[in-house]
Amino acid sequence: MKNLETYQNFYFVGIGGIGMSALARYFNASGKKVLGYDKTNTKLTQNLINEGIDIVFEDIIDERITGLQKENTLVIYTPAIKTLGILDYFNQNSFEVLKRAKVLGLITENTDCIAIAGTHGKTTTSTLVAHLCKEADLPFSCFLGGISENFKSNFLYNGSTYSVVEADEYDRSFLNLSPDWAVVTSTDADHLDIYGDKSHIEEGFRQFAALVPEDRRLFVRKGVEIGRKHQTYAVNEPADYYSDNLRMDHDKIYFDFHTPTETIKDFVWEIPGIHNVENATVALAILHNLGADFDTLKKAIANFKGIKRRYTKHIYQNGKIYIDDYAHHPTEINAVMGSIKTFYPDKKLLVAFQPHLFSRTRDFADGFAESLSKADELILLDIYPARELQENFEGITSSWLLDKVTLNQKEVSTLSDAFEKIKKKDFDILLTVGAGNIDTLYDPICEWIENI
């Protein structure tokens, strides 16, 4: 195929996805004409439109598509979209059509790429690495799987020497990258619709790790088997890089950071959870290897604000606490609820959870039930189907999952009824959690709690 620079037009099929939108922003910032389709108008697509990107929400072939020339147009699609008339048109008319992962891979070929992989923790870790790069004023661009609270986007351009990318294991997309540095945070079973079983997803991560040219540039959480030499990181146990002496003071977490040769005391930040200190540990390890000094890194850690929908917390004058999180796997839900129970052991916790995908709900039903049973009260929303159809998963419903939850105070709700149900509940802490469109409840809930 031609060099990416030769294309003037970039059409994104599924532009509202978090990974797709970062690429769209990259080409838009590069002065290219960017267009796209998505089936749903969201806050993210509206922001893209406000940035000058032309987006449609109907699967129709109009003059904006027929006016494109195949010689100077690249079509980028996400494998989450299986059938679409717009995509058929581009294929039938011999346009260059590439997966998102392939295009991201082409961009990373020409940079010193820092790729963050793992079934959990990769969004926080990649966003934190990008934040540290920015605070250290390194020449980098980033492509993230979440919206950074510091720079209010999933994309930032600060130069082209380095690229920071979230390496997505779905559909084995991360094997398209050219990582010069890499992190593997975890290899738990997920995306079994693609991999089939845990052994195959572990093999996928080993193939990803094999792409890194030097052992010293591969960082793997201690205890994860990756099939080659690497540097380890951990919390509360010795590793090549590790953090310990964790303590909390007025909603701030303090920790000490150890390299193979020195100890730096009293890092401090406001991001809760031991798992997040683990993410910070490997981010610090990478930036230390890139030459950043620890005074800069301490300041950067202290002013890191996190990622939208990753334990986004509001504390109100009326005493209520509202937390919103993207967790959609039992391990992630356990981490979020574990942090809440650790910091607020005596407060009544109401959880509103929206399962994501019928296949994931089926594959991890017992894990979800065990996690959700730790709440004091549960509102279980209907399953968000994303790319799947209910007819292919007969019997896999939220009512089926609810029967496995051991709570007495539990019920199923549609998304449209959930807000009214929440308003009638008695709680100290409200947690909304899930990766679908449960985020549409966020603004109404914030406004309501502020005024009760």
PDB file of N, CA, C and O in Angstrom, residues 360-410:
ATOM      1  N   ARG A 360     -19.440 -12.263  27.090  1.00  0.00           N
ATOM      2  CA  ARG A 360     -18.672 -12.053  28.310  1.00  0.00           C
ATOM      3  C   ARG A 360     -19.522 -12.365  29.542  1.00  0.00           C
ATOM      4  O   ARG A 360     -19.031 -12.942  30.524  1.00  0.00           O
ATOM      5  N   THR A 361     -20.803 -11.974  29.495  1.00  0.00           N
ATOM      6  CA  THR A 361     -21.707 -12.278  30.609  1.00  0.00           C
ATOM      7  C   THR A 361     -21.820 -13.784  30.810  1.00  0.00           C
ATOM      8  O   THR A 361     -21.765 -14.283  31.937  1.00  0.00           O
ATOM      9  N   ARG A 362     -21.942 -14.527  29.719  1.00  0.00           N
ATOM     10  CA  ARG A 362     -22.019 -15.995  29.788  1.00  0.00           C
ATOM     11  C   ARG A 362     -20.718 -16.591  30.318  1.00  0.00           C
ATOM     12  O   ARG A 362     -20.737 -17.435  31.221  1.00  0.00           O
ATOM     13  N   ASP A 363     -19.598 -16.142  29.772  1.00  0.00           N
ATOM     14  CA  ASP A 363     -18.312 -16.764  30.099  1.00  0.00           C
ATOM     15  C   ASP A 363     -17.876 -16.510  31.532  1.00  0.00           C
ATOM     16  O   ASP A 363     -17.146 -17.319  32.114  1.00  0.00           O
ATOM     17  N   PHE A 364     -18.276 -15.372  32.116  1.00  0.00           N
ATOM     18  CA  PHE A 364     -17.814 -15.001  33.452  1.00  0.00           C
ATOM     19  C   PHE A 364     -18.970 -14.786  34.422  1.00  0.00           C
ATOM     20  O   PHE A 364     -18.844 -14.031  35.389  1.00  0.00           O
ATOM     21  N   ALA A 365     -20.085 -15.468  34.186  1.00  0.00           N
ATOM     22  CA  ALA A 365     -21.289 -15.245  34.995  1.00  0.00           C
ATOM     23  C   ALA A 365     -21.041 -15.473  36.476  1.00  0.00           C
ATOM     24  O   ALA A 365     -21.447 -14.657  37.323  1.00  0.00           O
ATOM     25  N   ASP A 366     -20.375 -16.558  36.826  1.00  0.00           N
ATOM     26  CA  ASP A 366     -20.145 -16.847  38.244  1.00  0.00           C
ATOM     27  C   ASP A 366     -19.235 -15.797  38.871  1.00  0.00           C
ATOM     28  O   ASP A 366     -19.438 -15.401  40.025  1.00  0.00           O
ATOM     29  N   GLY A 367     -18.236 -15.337  38.133  1.00  0.00           N
ATOM     30  CA  GLY A 367     -17.350 -14.285  38.631  1.00  0.00           C
ATOM     31  C   GLY A 367     -18.091 -12.974  38.831  1.00  0.00           C
ATOM     32  O   GLY A 367     -17.902 -12.289  39.849  1.00  0.00           O
ATOM     33  N   PHE A 368     -18.953 -12.618  37.860  1.00  0.00           N
ATOM     34  CA  PHE A 368     -19.758 -11.404  38.015  1.00  0.00           C
ATOM     35  C   PHE A 368     -20.657 -11.508  39.247  1.00  0.00           C
ATOM     36  O   PHE A 368     -20.779 -10.565  40.031  1.00  0.00           O
ATOM     37  N   ALA A 369     -21.303 -12.662  39.410  1.00  0.00           N
ATOM     38  CA  ALA A 369     -22.218 -12.837  40.532  1.00  0.00           C
ATOM     39  C   ALA A 369     -21.498 -12.693  41.862  1.00  0.00           C
ATOM     40  O   ALA A 369     -21.990 -12.034  42.792  1.00  0.00           O
ATOM     41  N   GLU A 370     -20.314 -13.268  41.949  1.00  0.00           N
ATOM     42  CA  GLU A 370     -19.536 -13.178  43.186  1.00  0.00           C
ATOM     43  C   GLU A 370     -19.124 -11.734  43.463  1.00  0.00           C
ATOM     44  O   GLU A 370     -19.215 -11.249  44.596  1.00  0.00           O
ATOM     45  N   SER A 371     -18.680 -11.022  42.424  1.00  0.00           N
ATOM     46  CA  SER A 371     -18.262  -9.623  42.595  1.00  0.00           C
ATOM     47  C   SER A 371     -19.436  -8.747  43.022  1.00  0.00           C
ATOM     48  O   SER A 371     -19.342  -7.974  43.980  1.00  0.00           O
ATOM     49  N   LEU A 372     -20.542  -8.868  42.319  1.00  0.00           N
ATOM     50  CA  LEU A 372     -21.689  -7.994  42.557  1.00  0.00           C
ATOM     51  C   LEU A 372     -22.356  -8.287  43.896  1.00  0.00           C
ATOM     52  O   LEU A 372     -23.015  -7.410  44.470  1.00  0.00           O
ATOM     53  N   SER A 373     -22.188  -9.489  44.409  1.00  0.00           N
ATOM     54  CA  SER A 373     -22.776  -9.847  45.702  1.00  0.00           C
ATOM     55  C   SER A 373     -22.110  -9.105  46.857  1.00  0.00           C
ATOM     56  O   SER A 373     -22.613  -9.132  47.988  1.00  0.00           O
ATOM     57  N   LYS A 374     -20.999  -8.425  46.594  1.00  0.00           N
ATOM     58  CA  LYS A 374     -20.304  -7.660  47.633  1.00  0.00           C
ATOM     59  C   LYS A 374     -20.946  -6.283  47.846  1.00  0.00           C
ATOM     60  O   LYS A 374     -20.575  -5.564  48.782  1.00  0.00           O
ATOM     61  N   ALA A 375     -21.882  -5.904  46.992  1.00  0.00           N
ATOM     62  CA  ALA A 375     -22.600  -4.642  47.185  1.00  0.00           C
ATOM     63  C   ALA A 375     -23.625  -4.810  48.308  1.00  0.00           C
ATOM     64  O   ALA A 375     -23.919  -5.923  48.751  1.00  0.00           O
ATOM     65  N   ASP A 376     -24.165  -3.690  48.765  1.00  0.00           N
ATOM     66  CA  ASP A 376     -25.280  -3.746  49.715  1.00  0.00           C
ATOM     67  C   ASP A 376     -26.611  -3.821  48.980  1.00  0.00           C
ATOM     68  O   ASP A 376     -27.570  -4.416  49.483  1.00  0.00           O
ATOM     69  N   GLU A 377     -26.655  -3.207  47.798  1.00  0.00           N
ATOM     70  CA  GLU A 377     -27.852  -3.270  46.964  1.00  0.00           C
ATOM     71  C   GLU A 377     -27.421  -3.159  45.503  1.00  0.00           C
ATOM     72  O   GLU A 377     -26.450  -2.466  45.185  1.00  0.00           O
ATOM     73  N   LEU A 378     -28.152  -3.835  44.614  1.00  0.00           N
ATOM     74  CA  LEU A 378     -27.750  -3.919  43.209  1.00  0.00           C
ATOM     75  C   LEU A 378     -28.915  -3.617  42.277  1.00  0.00           C
ATOM     76  O   LEU A 378     -30.017  -4.175  42.427  1.00  0.00           O
ATOM     77  N   ILE A 379     -28.647  -2.728  41.316  1.00  0.00           N
ATOM     78  CA  ILE A 379     -29.532  -2.554  40.155  1.00  0.00           C
ATOM     79  C   ILE A 379     -28.758  -3.077  38.954  1.00  0.00           C
ATOM     80  O   ILE A 379     -27.719  -2.520  38.575  1.00  0.00           O
ATOM     81  N   LEU A 380     -29.243  -4.157  38.362  1.00  0.00           N
ATOM     82  CA  LEU A 380     -28.559  -4.795  37.239  1.00  0.00           C
ATOM     83  C   LEU A 380     -29.252  -4.406  35.946  1.00  0.00           C
ATOM     84  O   LEU A 380     -30.404  -4.782  35.710  1.00  0.00           O
ATOM     85  N   LEU A 381     -28.552  -3.625  35.108  1.00  0.00           N
ATOM     86  CA  LEU A 381     -29.140  -3.165  33.851  1.00  0.00           C
ATOM     87  C   LEU A 381     -29.134  -4.273  32.808  1.00  0.00           C
ATOM     88  O   LEU A 381     -28.398  -5.257  32.933  1.00  0.00           O
ATOM     89  N   ASP A 382     -29.957  -4.101  31.798  1.00  0.00           N
ATOM     90  CA  ASP A 382     -29.954  -5.042  30.679  1.00  0.00           C
ATOM     91  C   ASP A 382     -28.571  -5.097  30.047  1.00  0.00           C
ATOM     92  O   ASP A 382     -27.818  -4.117  30.067  1.00  0.00           O
ATOM     93  N   ILE A 383     -28.240  -6.233  29.458  1.00  0.00           N
ATOM     94  CA  ILE A 383     -26.927  -6.429  28.848  1.00  0.00           C
ATOM     95  C   ILE A 383     -26.770  -5.506  27.636  1.00  0.00           C
ATOM     96  O   ILE A 383     -27.656  -5.421  26.782  1.00  0.00           O
ATOM     97  N   TYR A 384     -25.635  -4.804  27.585  1.00  0.00           N
ATOM     98  CA  TYR A 384     -25.311  -3.975  26.417  1.00  0.00           C
ATOM     99  C   TYR A 384     -24.728  -4.884  25.342  1.00  0.00           C
ATOM    100  O   TYR A 384     -23.668  -5.488  25.537  1.00  0.00           O
ATOM    101  N   PRO A 385     -25.374  -4.998  24.170  1.00  0.00           N
ATOM    102  CA  PRO A 385     -24.968  -6.023  23.198  1.00  0.00           C
ATOM    103  C   PRO A 385     -23.738  -5.682  22.375  1.00  0.00           C
ATOM    104  O   PRO A 385     -23.046  -6.589  21.909  1.00  0.00           O
ATOM    105  N   ALA A 386     -23.457  -4.371  22.189  1.00  0.00           N
ATOM    106  CA  ALA A 386     -22.353  -3.947  21.305  1.00  0.00           C
ATOM    107  C   ALA A 386     -22.494  -4.653  19.958  1.00  0.00           C
ATOM    108  O   ALA A 386     -23.486  -4.483  19.273  1.00  0.00           O
ATOM    109  N   ARG A 387     -21.517  -5.485  19.593  1.00  0.00           N
ATOM    110  CA  ARG A 387     -21.504  -6.113  18.274  1.00  0.00           C
ATOM    111  C   ARG A 387     -22.303  -7.413  18.211  1.00  0.00           C
ATOM    112  O   ARG A 387     -22.338  -8.067  17.170  1.00  0.00           O
ATOM    113  N   GLU A 388     -22.937  -7.827  19.320  1.00  0.00           N
ATOM    114  CA  GLU A 388     -23.583  -9.139  19.388  1.00  0.00           C
ATOM    115  C   GLU A 388     -25.107  -9.033  19.291  1.00  0.00           C
ATOM    116  O   GLU A 388     -25.686  -7.965  19.516  1.00  0.00           O
ATOM    117  N   LEU A 389     -25.754 -10.159  18.995  1.00  0.00           N
ATOM    118  CA  LEU A 389     -27.207 -10.235  18.884  1.00  0.00           C
ATOM    119  C   LEU A 389     -27.745 -11.190  19.937  1.00  0.00           C
ATOM    120  O   LEU A 389     -27.231 -12.292  20.120  1.00  0.00           O
ATOM    121  N   GLN A 390     -28.838 -10.776  20.604  1.00  0.00           N
ATOM    122  CA  GLN A 390     -29.435 -11.617  21.641  1.00  0.00           C
ATOM    123  C   GLN A 390     -29.833 -12.986  21.093  1.00  0.00           C
ATOM    124  O   GLN A 390     -29.693 -14.007  21.779  1.00  0.00           O
ATOM    125  N   GLU A 391     -30.287 -13.034  19.854  1.00  0.00           N
ATOM    126  CA  GLU A 391     -30.773 -14.303  19.286  1.00  0.00           C
ATOM    127  C   GLU A 391     -29.691 -15.369  19.223  1.00  0.00           C
ATOM    128  O   GLU A 391     -29.997 -16.568  19.169  1.00  0.00           O
ATOM    129  N   ASN A 392     -28.436 -14.942  19.251  1.00  0.00           N
ATOM    130  CA  ASN A 392     -27.337 -15.910  19.228  1.00  0.00           C
ATOM    131  C   ASN A 392     -26.929 -16.374  20.629  1.00  0.00           C
ATOM    132  O   ASN A 392     -26.022 -17.213  20.757  1.00  0.00           O
ATOM    133  N   PHE A 393     -27.582 -15.824  21.660  1.00  0.00           N
ATOM    134  CA  PHE A 393     -27.221 -16.162  23.045  1.00  0.00           C
ATOM    135  C   PHE A 393     -28.498 -16.383  23.847  1.00  0.00           C
ATOM    136  O   PHE A 393     -28.782 -15.696  24.826  1.00  0.00           O
ATOM    137  N   GLU A 394     -29.255 -17.364  23.445  1.00  0.00           N
ATOM    138  CA  GLU A 394     -30.546 -17.644  24.066  1.00  0.00           C
ATOM    139  C   GLU A 394     -30.375 -17.937  25.558  1.00  0.00           C
ATOM    140  O   GLU A 394     -29.512 -18.720  25.970  1.00  0.00           O
ATOM    141  N   GLY A 395     -31.171 -17.263  26.355  1.00  0.00           N
ATOM    142  CA  GLY A 395     -31.154 -17.490  27.794  1.00  0.00           C
ATOM    143  C   GLY A 395     -30.143 -16.663  28.554  1.00  0.00           C
ATOM    144  O   GLY A 395     -30.164 -16.640  29.791  1.00  0.00           O
ATOM    145  N   ILE A 396     -29.230 -15.979  27.855  1.00  0.00           N
ATOM    146  CA  ILE A 396     -28.225 -15.151  28.524  1.00  0.00           C
ATOM    147  C   ILE A 396     -28.808 -13.746  28.688  1.00  0.00           C
ATOM    148  O   ILE A 396     -28.773 -12.924  27.770  1.00  0.00           O
ATOM    149  N   THR A 397     -29.376 -13.495  29.850  1.00  0.00           N
ATOM    150  CA  THR A 397     -30.023 -12.217  30.138  1.00  0.00           C
ATOM    151  C   THR A 397     -29.576 -11.723  31.517  1.00  0.00           C
ATOM    152  O   THR A 397     -28.984 -12.472  32.305  1.00  0.00           O
ATOM    153  N   SER A 398     -29.907 -10.481  31.808  1.00  0.00           N
ATOM    154  CA  SER A 398     -29.581  -9.949  33.129  1.00  0.00           C
ATOM    155  C   SER A 398     -30.387 -10.647  34.223  1.00  0.00           C
ATOM    156  O   SER A 398     -29.911 -10.821  35.347  1.00  0.00           O
ATOM    157  N   SER A 399     -31.611 -11.064  33.920  1.00  0.00           N
ATOM    158  CA  SER A 399     -32.407 -11.809  34.909  1.00  0.00           C
ATOM    159  C   SER A 399     -31.736 -13.139  35.246  1.00  0.00           C
ATOM    160  O   SER A 399     -31.710 -13.563  36.416  1.00  0.00           O
ATOM    161  N   TRP A 400     -31.172 -13.784  34.232  1.00  0.00           N
ATOM    162  CA  TRP A 400     -30.434 -15.040  34.439  1.00  0.00           C
ATOM    163  C   TRP A 400     -29.218 -14.806  35.336  1.00  0.00           C
ATOM    164  O   TRP A 400     -28.944 -15.582  36.249  1.00  0.00           O
ATOM    165  N   LEU A 401     -28.497 -13.703  35.081  1.00  0.00           N
ATOM    166  CA  LEU A 401     -27.336 -13.382  35.906  1.00  0.00           C
ATOM    167  C   LEU A 401     -27.758 -13.006  37.316  1.00  0.00           C
ATOM    168  O   LEU A 401     -27.125 -13.415  38.301  1.00  0.00           O
ATOM    169  N   LEU A 402     -28.852 -12.256  37.452  1.00  0.00           N
ATOM    170  CA  LEU A 402     -29.300 -11.799  38.768  1.00  0.00           C
ATOM    171  C   LEU A 402     -29.605 -12.978  39.694  1.00  0.00           C
ATOM    172  O   LEU A 402     -29.373 -12.906  40.905  1.00  0.00           O
ATOM    173  N   ASP A 403     -30.125 -14.064  39.126  1.00  0.00           N
ATOM    174  CA  ASP A 403     -30.443 -15.245  39.933  1.00  0.00           C
ATOM    175  C   ASP A 403     -29.203 -15.812  40.620  1.00  0.00           C
ATOM    176  O   ASP A 403     -29.314 -16.487  41.648  1.00  0.00           O
ATOM    177  N   LYS A 404     -28.020 -15.556  40.055  1.00  0.00           N
ATOM    178  CA  LYS A 404     -26.778 -16.071  40.630  1.00  0.00           C
ATOM    179  C   LYS A 404     -26.225 -15.171  41.738  1.00  0.00           C
ATOM    180  O   LYS A 404     -25.346 -15.577  42.496  1.00  0.00           O
ATOM    181  N   VAL A 405     -26.716 -13.929  41.809  1.00  0.00           N
ATOM    182  CA  VAL A 405     -26.251 -12.967  42.819  1.00  0.00           C
ATOM    183  C   VAL A 405     -26.922 -13.279  44.154  1.00  0.00           C
ATOM    184  O   VAL A 405     -28.139 -13.489  44.218  1.00  0.00           O
ATOM    185  N   THR A 406     -26.134 -13.311  45.225  1.00  0.00           N
ATOM    186  CA  THR A 406     -26.647 -13.767  46.522  1.00  0.00           C
ATOM    187  C   THR A 406     -27.256 -12.655  47.374  1.00  0.00           C
ATOM    188  O   THR A 406     -27.689 -12.913  48.493  1.00  0.00           O
ATOM    189  N   LEU A 407     -27.316 -11.436  46.871  1.00  0.00           N
ATOM    190  CA  LEU A 407     -27.932 -10.338  47.619  1.00  0.00           C
ATOM    191  C   LEU A 407     -29.437 -10.534  47.754  1.00  0.00           C
ATOM    192  O   LEU A 407     -30.085 -11.129  46.879  1.00  0.00           O
ATOM    193  N   ASN A 408     -30.000  -9.975  48.818  1.00  0.00           N
ATOM    194  CA  ASN A 408     -31.455  -9.919  48.934  1.00  0.00           C
ATOM    195  C   ASN A 408     -32.010  -8.706  48.195  1.00  0.00           C
ATOM    196  O   ASN A 408     -33.053  -8.784  47.546  1.00  0.00           O
ATOM    197  N   GLN A 409     -31.301  -7.570  48.301  1.00  0.00           N
ATOM    198  CA  GLN A 409     -31.767  -6.333  47.670  1.00  0.00           C
ATOM    199  C   GLN A 409     -31.148  -6.229  46.273  1.00  0.00           C
ATOM    200  O   GLN A 409     -30.027  -5.744  46.103  1.00  0.00           O
ATOM    201  N   LYS A 410     -31.889  -6.688  45.295  1.00  0.00           N
ATOM    202  CA  LYS A 410     -31.387  -6.719  43.925  1.00  0.00           C
ATOM    203  C   LYS A 410     -32.561  -6.673  42.959  1.00  0.00           C
ATOM    204  O   LYS A 410     -33.649  -7.163  43.267  1.00  0.00           O
TER     205      LYS A 410
END
